[in-house]
mmCIF file of C-alpha atoms in Angstrom:
data_model
loop_
_atom_site.group_PDB
_atom_site.id
_atom_site.type_symbol
_atom_site.label_atom_id
_atom_site.label_comp_id
_atom_site.label_asym_id
_atom_site.label_seq_id
_atom_site.Cartn_x
_atom_site.Cartn_y
_atom_site.Cartn_z
ATOM 1 C CA UNK A 1 72.030 124.321 112.380
ATOM 2 C CA UNK A 2 71.756 121.864 115.279
ATOM 3 C CA UNK A 3 73.197 119.163 113.050
ATOM 4 C CA UNK A 4 76.046 121.454 112.036
ATOM 5 C CA UNK A 5 76.778 122.133 115.701
ATOM 6 C CA UNK A 6 76.923 118.404 116.346
ATOM 7 C CA UNK A 7 79.553 118.103 113.641
ATOM 8 C CA UNK A 8 81.976 120.271 115.573
ATOM 9 C CA UNK A 9 84.285 118.551 118.022
ATOM 10 C CA UNK A 10 85.529 119.094 121.550
ATOM 11 C CA UNK A 11 89.239 119.771 121.994
ATOM 12 C CA UNK A 12 90.835 119.921 125.401
ATOM 13 C CA UNK A 13 93.719 122.334 125.991
ATOM 14 C CA UNK A 14 97.103 120.646 126.407
ATOM 15 C CA UNK A 15 98.813 120.520 129.768
ATOM 16 C CA UNK A 16 102.138 122.337 130.179
ATOM 17 C CA UNK A 17 105.229 120.864 128.538
ATOM 18 C CA UNK A 18 107.351 118.415 130.520
ATOM 19 C CA UNK A 19 104.408 116.915 132.443
ATOM 20 C CA UNK A 20 105.126 113.441 133.737
ATOM 21 C CA UNK A 21 104.571 110.738 131.072
ATOM 22 C CA UNK A 22 101.579 108.487 131.608
ATOM 23 C CA UNK A 23 102.267 104.743 131.489
ATOM 24 C CA UNK A 24 99.769 102.086 130.398
ATOM 25 C CA UNK A 25 100.927 98.506 131.112
ATOM 26 C CA UNK A 26 100.264 95.757 128.589
ATOM 27 C CA UNK A 27 96.846 94.193 129.087
ATOM 28 C CA UNK A 28 98.231 90.666 128.930
ATOM 29 C CA UNK A 29 100.126 91.299 132.169
ATOM 30 C CA UNK A 30 103.591 90.905 130.615
ATOM 31 C CA UNK A 31 105.891 93.213 132.583
ATOM 32 C CA UNK A 32 108.490 92.901 129.804
ATOM 33 C CA UNK A 33 106.092 93.790 126.980
ATOM 34 C CA UNK A 34 107.410 96.156 124.292
ATOM 35 C CA UNK A 35 106.628 99.820 125.034
ATOM 36 C CA UNK A 36 105.126 102.130 122.425
ATOM 37 C CA UNK A 37 106.285 105.729 123.005
ATOM 38 C CA UNK A 38 103.921 108.539 121.965
ATOM 39 C CA UNK A 39 104.700 112.267 121.853
ATOM 40 C CA UNK A 40 101.426 114.197 121.628
ATOM 41 C CA UNK A 41 99.910 117.645 122.136
ATOM 42 C CA UNK A 42 96.506 116.098 122.872
ATOM 43 C CA UNK A 43 95.440 116.111 126.522
ATOM 44 C CA UNK A 44 96.169 112.657 127.926
ATOM 45 C CA UNK A 45 92.779 112.180 129.642
ATOM 46 C CA UNK A 46 91.083 112.998 126.339
ATOM 47 C CA UNK A 47 93.348 110.543 124.517
ATOM 48 C CA UNK A 48 92.603 107.640 126.887
ATOM 49 C CA UNK A 49 89.733 106.091 124.880
ATOM 50 C CA UNK A 50 92.045 105.815 121.855
ATOM 51 C CA UNK A 51 94.824 104.318 123.976
ATOM 52 C CA UNK A 52 92.418 101.841 125.556
ATOM 53 C CA UNK A 53 91.016 100.870 122.172
ATOM 54 C CA UNK A 54 94.505 100.290 120.801
ATOM 55 C CA UNK A 55 95.557 98.173 123.771
ATOM 56 C CA UNK A 56 92.383 96.141 123.599
ATOM 57 C CA UNK A 57 93.317 95.272 120.013
ATOM 58 C CA UNK A 58 97.009 94.923 120.950
ATOM 59 C CA UNK A 59 97.078 93.465 124.495
ATOM 60 C CA UNK A 60 100.765 92.600 124.158
ATOM 61 C CA UNK A 61 101.889 96.267 123.947
ATOM 62 C CA UNK A 62 102.522 98.724 126.788
ATOM 63 C CA UNK A 63 102.327 102.460 126.058
ATOM 64 C CA UNK A 64 104.087 105.566 127.372
ATOM 65 C CA UNK A 65 102.262 108.807 126.622
ATOM 66 C CA UNK A 66 104.403 111.962 126.716
ATOM 67 C CA UNK A 67 102.114 114.988 126.590
ATOM 68 C CA UNK A 68 103.726 118.290 125.588
ATOM 69 C CA UNK A 69 103.189 121.504 123.683
ATOM 70 C CA UNK A 70 103.308 121.421 119.875
ATOM 71 C CA UNK A 71 106.658 123.198 119.654
ATOM 72 C CA UNK A 72 108.192 120.758 122.119
ATOM 73 C CA UNK A 73 106.963 117.759 120.085
ATOM 74 C CA UNK A 74 108.876 119.147 117.112
ATOM 75 C CA UNK A 75 111.957 120.313 119.043
ATOM 76 C CA UNK A 76 112.333 117.077 120.970
ATOM 77 C CA UNK A 77 112.146 114.862 117.892
ATOM 78 C CA UNK A 78 114.707 117.013 116.078
ATOM 79 C CA UNK A 79 116.994 117.278 119.108
ATOM 80 C CA UNK A 80 116.978 113.548 119.859
ATOM 81 C CA UNK A 81 117.376 112.552 116.215
ATOM 82 C CA UNK A 82 120.268 114.955 115.621
ATOM 83 C CA UNK A 83 121.992 113.644 118.750
ATOM 84 C CA UNK A 84 121.854 110.096 117.375
ATOM 85 C CA UNK A 85 119.336 109.048 120.015
ATOM 86 C CA UNK A 86 116.048 107.206 119.653
ATOM 87 C CA UNK A 87 112.854 109.216 119.824
ATOM 88 C CA UNK A 88 109.075 108.648 119.887
ATOM 89 C CA UNK A 89 107.479 105.857 117.884
ATOM 90 C CA UNK A 90 104.472 108.062 117.072
ATOM 91 C CA UNK A 91 103.986 111.847 117.060
ATOM 92 C CA UNK A 92 100.562 113.532 117.063
ATOM 93 C CA UNK A 93 100.273 117.321 116.930
ATOM 94 C CA UNK A 94 97.977 120.160 115.891
ATOM 95 C CA UNK A 95 100.957 122.171 114.565
ATOM 96 C CA UNK A 96 100.375 121.187 110.935
ATOM 97 C CA UNK A 97 103.320 123.199 109.644
ATOM 98 C CA UNK A 98 105.809 121.701 112.120
ATOM 99 C CA UNK A 99 104.617 118.145 111.510
ATOM 100 C CA UNK A 100 104.993 118.584 107.743
ATOM 101 C CA UNK A 101 108.424 120.111 108.272
ATOM 102 C CA UNK A 102 109.467 116.985 110.205
ATOM 103 C CA UNK A 103 108.327 114.907 107.249
ATOM 104 C CA UNK A 104 109.899 117.133 104.618
ATOM 105 C CA UNK A 105 113.237 117.414 106.437
ATOM 106 C CA UNK A 106 113.690 113.664 106.847
ATOM 107 C CA UNK A 107 112.622 113.318 110.476
ATOM 108 C CA UNK A 108 109.654 111.056 109.633
ATOM 109 C CA UNK A 109 109.526 107.719 107.860
ATOM 110 C CA UNK A 110 107.144 106.324 105.304
ATOM 111 C CA UNK A 111 104.249 104.283 106.672
ATOM 112 C CA UNK A 112 102.393 102.204 104.089
ATOM 113 C CA UNK A 113 99.241 101.169 105.916
ATOM 114 C CA UNK A 114 95.963 99.376 105.109
ATOM 115 C CA UNK A 115 94.092 102.699 104.806
ATOM 116 C CA UNK A 116 96.836 104.640 102.995
ATOM 117 C CA UNK A 117 95.359 104.280 99.508
ATOM 118 C CA UNK A 118 91.853 105.159 100.742
ATOM 119 C CA UNK A 119 92.862 108.188 102.794
ATOM 120 C CA UNK A 120 91.776 111.538 101.287
ATOM 121 C CA UNK A 121 94.515 112.916 99.021
ATOM 122 C CA UNK A 122 94.599 116.261 100.857
ATOM 123 C CA UNK A 123 95.167 114.430 104.168
ATOM 124 C CA UNK A 124 98.131 112.269 103.161
ATOM 125 C CA UNK A 125 101.630 113.498 102.331
ATOM 126 C CA UNK A 126 103.536 110.639 100.643
ATOM 127 C CA UNK A 127 102.343 108.083 103.206
ATOM 128 C CA UNK A 128 104.520 109.908 105.750
ATOM 129 C CA UNK A 129 102.294 112.535 107.411
ATOM 130 C CA UNK A 130 98.570 111.887 107.827
ATOM 131 C CA UNK A 131 95.783 114.294 108.842
ATOM 132 C CA UNK A 132 93.696 112.412 111.403
ATOM 133 C CA UNK A 133 91.097 115.028 112.452
ATOM 134 C CA UNK A 134 88.768 117.524 110.722
ATOM 135 C CA UNK A 135 88.272 120.842 112.561
ATOM 136 C CA UNK A 136 86.572 123.927 110.984
ATOM 137 C CA UNK A 137 87.119 127.638 111.726
ATOM 138 C CA UNK A 138 83.812 129.358 112.529
ATOM 139 C CA UNK A 139 82.124 132.639 113.420
ATOM 140 C CA UNK A 140 80.728 132.722 116.948
ATOM 141 C CA UNK A 141 78.042 135.142 118.100
ATOM 142 C CA UNK A 142 76.079 136.249 121.161
ATOM 143 C CA UNK A 143 72.539 135.016 120.462
ATOM 144 C CA UNK A 144 70.633 137.677 122.435
ATOM 145 C CA UNK A 145 72.407 140.366 120.391
ATOM 146 C CA UNK A 146 70.907 138.926 117.208
ATOM 147 C CA UNK A 147 67.299 138.422 118.253
ATOM 148 C CA UNK A 148 66.159 140.945 115.626
ATOM 149 C CA UNK A 149 68.388 139.845 112.723
ATOM 150 C CA UNK A 150 70.415 136.884 111.526
ATOM 151 C CA UNK A 151 74.116 136.775 112.399
ATOM 152 C CA UNK A 152 76.617 137.241 109.554
ATOM 153 C CA UNK A 153 76.989 134.075 107.486
ATOM 154 C CA UNK A 154 79.799 135.204 105.174
ATOM 155 C CA UNK A 155 82.735 137.591 105.307
ATOM 156 C CA UNK A 156 80.856 140.155 103.194
ATOM 157 C CA UNK A 157 77.937 140.008 105.652
ATOM 158 C CA UNK A 158 80.410 140.264 108.543
ATOM 159 C CA UNK A 159 81.822 143.517 107.118
ATOM 160 C CA UNK A 160 78.347 144.884 106.353
ATOM 161 C CA UNK A 161 77.188 144.199 109.907
ATOM 162 C CA UNK A 162 80.189 145.958 111.450
ATOM 163 C CA UNK A 163 79.712 149.010 109.237
ATOM 164 C CA UNK A 164 75.979 149.246 109.933
ATOM 165 C CA UNK A 165 76.293 148.828 113.678
ATOM 166 C CA UNK A 166 79.176 151.270 114.121
ATOM 167 C CA UNK A 167 79.556 152.462 117.722
ATOM 168 C CA UNK A 168 77.046 149.881 118.959
ATOM 169 C CA UNK A 169 79.562 147.072 118.470
ATOM 170 C CA UNK A 170 82.798 149.014 118.933
ATOM 171 C CA UNK A 171 85.203 147.012 121.100
ATOM 172 C CA UNK A 172 82.865 144.011 121.096
ATOM 173 C CA UNK A 173 84.543 141.912 118.360
ATOM 174 C CA UNK A 174 87.214 139.306 119.058
ATOM 175 C CA UNK A 175 89.651 137.201 117.068
ATOM 176 C CA UNK A 176 93.061 135.551 117.483
ATOM 177 C CA UNK A 177 96.255 137.571 117.787
ATOM 178 C CA UNK A 178 98.141 136.090 114.829
ATOM 179 C CA UNK A 179 101.482 137.029 116.413
ATOM 180 C CA UNK A 180 100.811 134.827 119.457
ATOM 181 C CA UNK A 181 98.350 132.202 118.209
ATOM 182 C CA UNK A 182 99.631 129.522 115.850
ATOM 183 C CA UNK A 183 96.152 128.484 114.749
ATOM 184 C CA UNK A 184 95.201 132.139 114.335
ATOM 185 C CA UNK A 185 98.148 132.711 112.016
ATOM 186 C CA UNK A 186 97.302 129.563 110.051
ATOM 187 C CA UNK A 187 93.690 130.680 109.580
ATOM 188 C CA UNK A 188 94.760 134.187 108.523
ATOM 189 C CA UNK A 189 97.266 132.815 106.024
ATOM 190 C CA UNK A 190 94.548 130.599 104.537
ATOM 191 C CA UNK A 191 92.144 133.562 104.433
ATOM 192 C CA UNK A 192 94.691 135.469 102.368
ATOM 193 C CA UNK A 193 94.850 132.557 99.912
ATOM 194 C CA UNK A 194 91.094 131.955 99.728
ATOM 195 C CA UNK A 195 89.622 135.450 99.790
ATOM 196 C CA UNK A 196 91.009 138.253 97.642
ATOM 197 C CA UNK A 197 89.225 140.927 99.688
ATOM 198 C CA UNK A 198 90.333 139.661 103.100
ATOM 199 C CA UNK A 199 92.010 142.951 104.008
ATOM 200 C CA UNK A 200 88.623 144.679 103.832
ATOM 201 C CA UNK A 201 87.502 142.288 106.587
ATOM 202 C CA UNK A 202 90.577 143.064 108.694
ATOM 203 C CA UNK A 203 90.115 146.793 108.144
ATOM 204 C CA UNK A 204 86.456 146.580 109.189
ATOM 205 C CA UNK A 205 87.418 144.700 112.351
ATOM 206 C CA UNK A 206 90.068 147.317 113.108
ATOM 207 C CA UNK A 207 87.517 150.105 112.684
ATOM 208 C CA UNK A 208 85.228 148.210 115.060
ATOM 209 C CA UNK A 209 87.925 148.119 117.764
ATOM 210 C CA UNK A 210 88.606 144.388 117.496
ATOM 211 C CA UNK A 211 90.209 142.769 120.544
ATOM 212 C CA UNK A 212 92.981 140.209 120.009
ATOM 213 C CA UNK A 213 93.630 137.062 122.092
ATOM 214 C CA UNK A 214 95.945 134.083 121.956
ATOM 215 C CA UNK A 215 93.346 131.560 123.154
ATOM 216 C CA UNK A 216 89.875 130.502 122.038
ATOM 217 C CA UNK A 217 88.502 130.490 125.580
ATOM 218 C CA UNK A 218 89.249 134.185 126.131
ATOM 219 C CA UNK A 219 87.085 135.091 123.138
ATOM 220 C CA UNK A 220 84.337 132.556 123.820
ATOM 221 C CA UNK A 221 84.015 133.631 127.450
ATOM 222 C CA UNK A 222 83.316 137.192 126.319
ATOM 223 C CA UNK A 223 80.824 136.091 123.670
ATOM 224 C CA UNK A 224 79.040 133.889 126.207
ATOM 225 C CA UNK A 225 78.453 136.731 128.678
ATOM 226 C CA UNK A 226 77.622 139.370 126.047
ATOM 227 C CA UNK A 227 80.733 141.521 126.306
ATOM 228 C CA UNK A 228 81.408 140.528 122.679
ATOM 229 C CA UNK A 229 78.809 140.164 119.939
ATOM 230 C CA UNK A 230 81.048 138.338 117.440
ATOM 231 C CA UNK A 231 84.190 136.224 117.241
ATOM 232 C CA UNK A 232 85.989 135.676 113.937
ATOM 233 C CA UNK A 233 87.787 132.481 112.786
ATOM 234 C CA UNK A 234 87.406 130.577 116.057
ATOM 235 C CA UNK A 235 88.371 126.894 116.170
ATOM 236 C CA UNK A 236 85.020 125.128 115.895
ATOM 237 C CA UNK A 237 85.823 122.324 118.305
ATOM 238 C CA UNK A 238 86.302 124.769 121.179
ATOM 239 C CA UNK A 239 83.275 126.792 120.032
ATOM 240 C CA UNK A 240 81.054 123.696 120.044
ATOM 241 C CA UNK A 241 82.115 122.855 123.598
ATOM 242 C CA UNK A 242 81.253 126.369 124.793
ATOM 243 C CA UNK A 243 77.947 126.342 122.893
ATOM 244 C CA UNK A 244 77.004 123.061 124.588
ATOM 245 C CA UNK A 245 77.499 124.639 128.018
ATOM 246 C CA UNK A 246 76.498 128.252 127.314
ATOM 247 C CA UNK A 247 73.153 128.618 125.498
ATOM 248 C CA UNK A 248 73.867 132.223 124.441
ATOM 249 C CA UNK A 249 76.792 131.146 122.227
ATOM 250 C CA UNK A 250 75.875 130.597 118.572
ATOM 251 C CA UNK A 251 78.028 129.181 115.766
ATOM 252 C CA UNK A 252 78.111 129.839 112.030
ATOM 253 C CA UNK A 253 80.179 127.962 109.468
ATOM 254 C CA UNK A 254 80.824 130.805 106.978
ATOM 255 C CA UNK A 255 79.041 130.017 103.712
ATOM 256 C CA UNK A 256 81.576 131.700 101.414
ATOM 257 C CA UNK A 257 84.221 129.220 102.615
ATOM 258 C CA UNK A 258 85.107 127.425 105.834
ATOM 259 C CA UNK A 259 88.763 126.683 106.542
ATOM 260 C CA UNK A 260 89.376 123.255 108.123
ATOM 261 C CA UNK A 261 92.557 122.411 110.041
ATOM 262 C CA UNK A 262 93.729 118.964 111.194
ATOM 263 C CA UNK A 263 95.977 117.228 113.697
ATOM 264 C CA UNK A 264 98.753 115.248 112.008
ATOM 265 C CA UNK A 265 100.181 111.864 112.974
ATOM 266 C CA UNK A 266 103.522 110.402 111.828
ATOM 267 C CA UNK A 267 106.220 107.859 112.697
ATOM 268 C CA UNK A 268 109.574 109.591 113.363
ATOM 269 C CA UNK A 269 112.617 108.454 111.389
ATOM 270 C CA UNK A 270 114.553 107.714 114.596
ATOM 271 C CA UNK A 271 111.683 105.900 116.324
ATOM 272 C CA UNK A 272 112.858 103.344 118.860
ATOM 273 C CA UNK A 273 110.171 100.878 117.683
ATOM 274 C CA UNK A 274 108.828 102.111 114.324
ATOM 275 C CA UNK A 275 106.660 99.045 113.796
ATOM 276 C CA UNK A 276 104.837 99.803 117.051
ATOM 277 C CA UNK A 277 104.403 103.385 115.869
ATOM 278 C CA UNK A 278 102.908 102.114 112.607
ATOM 279 C CA UNK A 279 100.553 99.826 114.507
ATOM 280 C CA UNK A 280 99.286 102.791 116.509
ATOM 281 C CA UNK A 281 98.946 104.973 113.411
ATOM 282 C CA UNK A 282 97.123 102.165 111.604
ATOM 283 C CA UNK A 283 94.706 101.886 114.530
ATOM 284 C CA UNK A 284 94.201 105.666 114.503
ATOM 285 C CA UNK A 285 93.254 105.405 110.816
ATOM 286 C CA UNK A 286 91.133 102.263 111.109
ATOM 287 C CA UNK A 287 87.355 102.331 111.181
ATOM 288 C CA UNK A 288 87.456 101.372 114.843
ATOM 289 C CA UNK A 289 89.983 104.059 115.764
ATOM 290 C CA UNK A 290 88.254 106.826 113.814
ATOM 291 C CA UNK A 291 84.923 105.849 115.368
ATOM 292 C CA UNK A 292 86.487 106.196 118.818
ATOM 293 C CA UNK A 293 87.822 109.588 117.710
ATOM 294 C CA UNK A 294 84.375 110.816 116.647
ATOM 295 C CA UNK A 295 82.250 109.285 119.399
ATOM 296 C CA UNK A 296 84.471 109.201 122.473
ATOM 297 C CA UNK A 297 87.191 111.814 121.936
ATOM 298 C CA UNK A 298 84.512 114.010 120.285
ATOM 299 C CA UNK A 299 86.929 115.099 117.547
ATOM 300 C CA UNK A 300 85.657 114.839 113.967
ATOM 301 C CA UNK A 301 86.958 111.822 112.039
ATOM 302 C CA UNK A 302 88.640 111.990 108.608
ATOM 303 C CA UNK A 303 88.186 108.376 107.447
ATOM 304 C CA UNK A 304 85.779 107.888 104.518
ATOM 305 C CA UNK A 305 84.768 104.579 106.122
ATOM 306 C CA UNK A 306 83.212 106.252 109.161
ATOM 307 C CA UNK A 307 79.711 107.721 109.052
ATOM 308 C CA UNK A 308 77.757 109.746 111.592
ATOM 309 C CA UNK A 309 77.414 113.411 112.412
ATOM 310 C CA UNK A 310 80.928 114.020 113.721
ATOM 311 C CA UNK A 311 82.806 113.091 110.537
ATOM 312 C CA UNK A 312 84.380 114.735 107.497
ATOM 313 C CA UNK A 313 82.151 112.524 105.363
ATOM 314 C CA UNK A 314 78.922 113.980 106.754
ATOM 315 C CA UNK A 315 80.235 117.537 106.875
ATOM 316 C CA UNK A 316 81.289 117.290 103.235
ATOM 317 C CA UNK A 317 77.899 115.873 102.219
ATOM 318 C CA UNK A 318 76.151 118.791 103.918
ATOM 319 C CA UNK A 319 78.505 121.618 103.001
ATOM 320 C CA UNK A 320 80.420 120.428 99.920
ATOM 321 C CA UNK A 321 82.842 122.924 98.365
ATOM 322 C CA UNK A 322 82.209 125.369 101.209
ATOM 323 C CA UNK A 323 84.761 123.383 103.231
ATOM 324 C CA UNK A 324 88.421 124.180 102.531
ATOM 325 C CA UNK A 325 90.653 121.675 104.348
ATOM 326 C CA UNK A 326 94.266 122.739 104.784
ATOM 327 C CA UNK A 327 96.205 120.224 102.642
ATOM 328 C CA UNK A 328 98.962 118.205 104.253
ATOM 329 C CA UNK A 329 101.806 119.246 101.964
ATOM 330 C CA UNK A 330 105.089 121.197 101.952
ATOM 331 C CA UNK A 331 102.982 124.259 101.130
ATOM 332 C CA UNK A 332 102.340 124.484 104.868
ATOM 333 C CA UNK A 333 105.976 125.340 105.457
ATOM 334 C CA UNK A 334 105.515 128.743 103.835
ATOM 335 C CA UNK A 335 103.994 129.721 107.191
ATOM 336 C CA UNK A 336 107.354 128.977 108.827
ATOM 337 C CA UNK A 337 109.287 131.317 106.497
ATOM 338 C CA UNK A 338 110.224 134.104 108.888
ATOM 339 C CA UNK A 339 110.372 136.799 106.201
ATOM 340 C CA UNK A 340 106.931 135.944 104.809
ATOM 341 C CA UNK A 341 105.547 135.572 108.303
ATOM 342 C CA UNK A 342 106.897 138.971 109.297
ATOM 343 C CA UNK A 343 105.403 140.582 106.177
ATOM 344 C CA UNK A 344 101.949 139.135 106.840
ATOM 345 C CA UNK A 345 102.015 140.204 110.485
ATOM 346 C CA UNK A 346 103.257 143.684 109.561
ATOM 347 C CA UNK A 347 100.441 144.152 107.048
ATOM 348 C CA UNK A 348 97.922 142.795 109.572
ATOM 349 C CA UNK A 349 99.027 145.347 112.162
ATOM 350 C CA UNK A 350 99.115 148.171 109.628
ATOM 351 C CA UNK A 351 95.608 147.478 108.345
ATOM 352 C CA UNK A 352 94.175 147.115 111.853
ATOM 353 C CA UNK A 353 95.652 150.482 112.880
ATOM 354 C CA UNK A 354 94.968 152.469 109.686
ATOM 355 C CA UNK A 355 91.623 154.052 110.489
#
């Protein structure tokens, strides 16, 4: 299990939208060097090792890093493109559905890169949108509460535990509020596709007085101090960070299946300097860039060329078909259909309340 924990990556929460862009001058000292513009939901301090690695390999390029929320990345690219203006040269976001929608709706351009043909098929949509990280959804648990038995390792075991414990665990279970959490909605939608009996799980959580939150930290804080005994479908990168700092937090990658989400990179159609955007994307996908991702950003790498604990390659070797990566494809846009979204949320609320 220690090795599995090492496979999970640290994600930092993004700063508020409209923060001041960070500027990185060209390393060759040229004040008139071309400027690569990046729109990203990844915390700029966390992204610095990747930026530094890119500029070391490209000393003739300056870089402007615009950090914003995932919705703003999408809205700004669409707004600027529709107004006939230039936009970012590279966009990087954890909103998989919105990134694919940009690609599908013509707001991203094709990028044929050295690693394109070797990139996993599920992580590449027509050489336009590329999954660049590998981040599982996990169960988290309060270790002292399980000193006399093993924590649930599958959804069936999760339900069985809640039913057996009854009042003992009532109000001590946490998961995402799928109405307010984008990643929570994504994980629930994938659960519905992967597990025919998922509503039994939701019903059991409702009967156990599940508490709903929009952030990972709110759930993990309560697991760490023992107010909660279990957290369901928590983003593993955040869970691993908490586990590293709070010894009472345990992590389980559910053995029936483990959903894996990714952050997607693309070059916008209206990029001011698309070739610079492609150079940055190519570096992100290179062995060097993916190694920086795994070792320095502490976010699991996708590239099949990169080995080590914090990689999709090692996770897949250990866990095989248990892992269910969310494919980068137009299928993601079903989660943006407001009617289907409303139906799923309505059923979620109904099942949680029908006790």
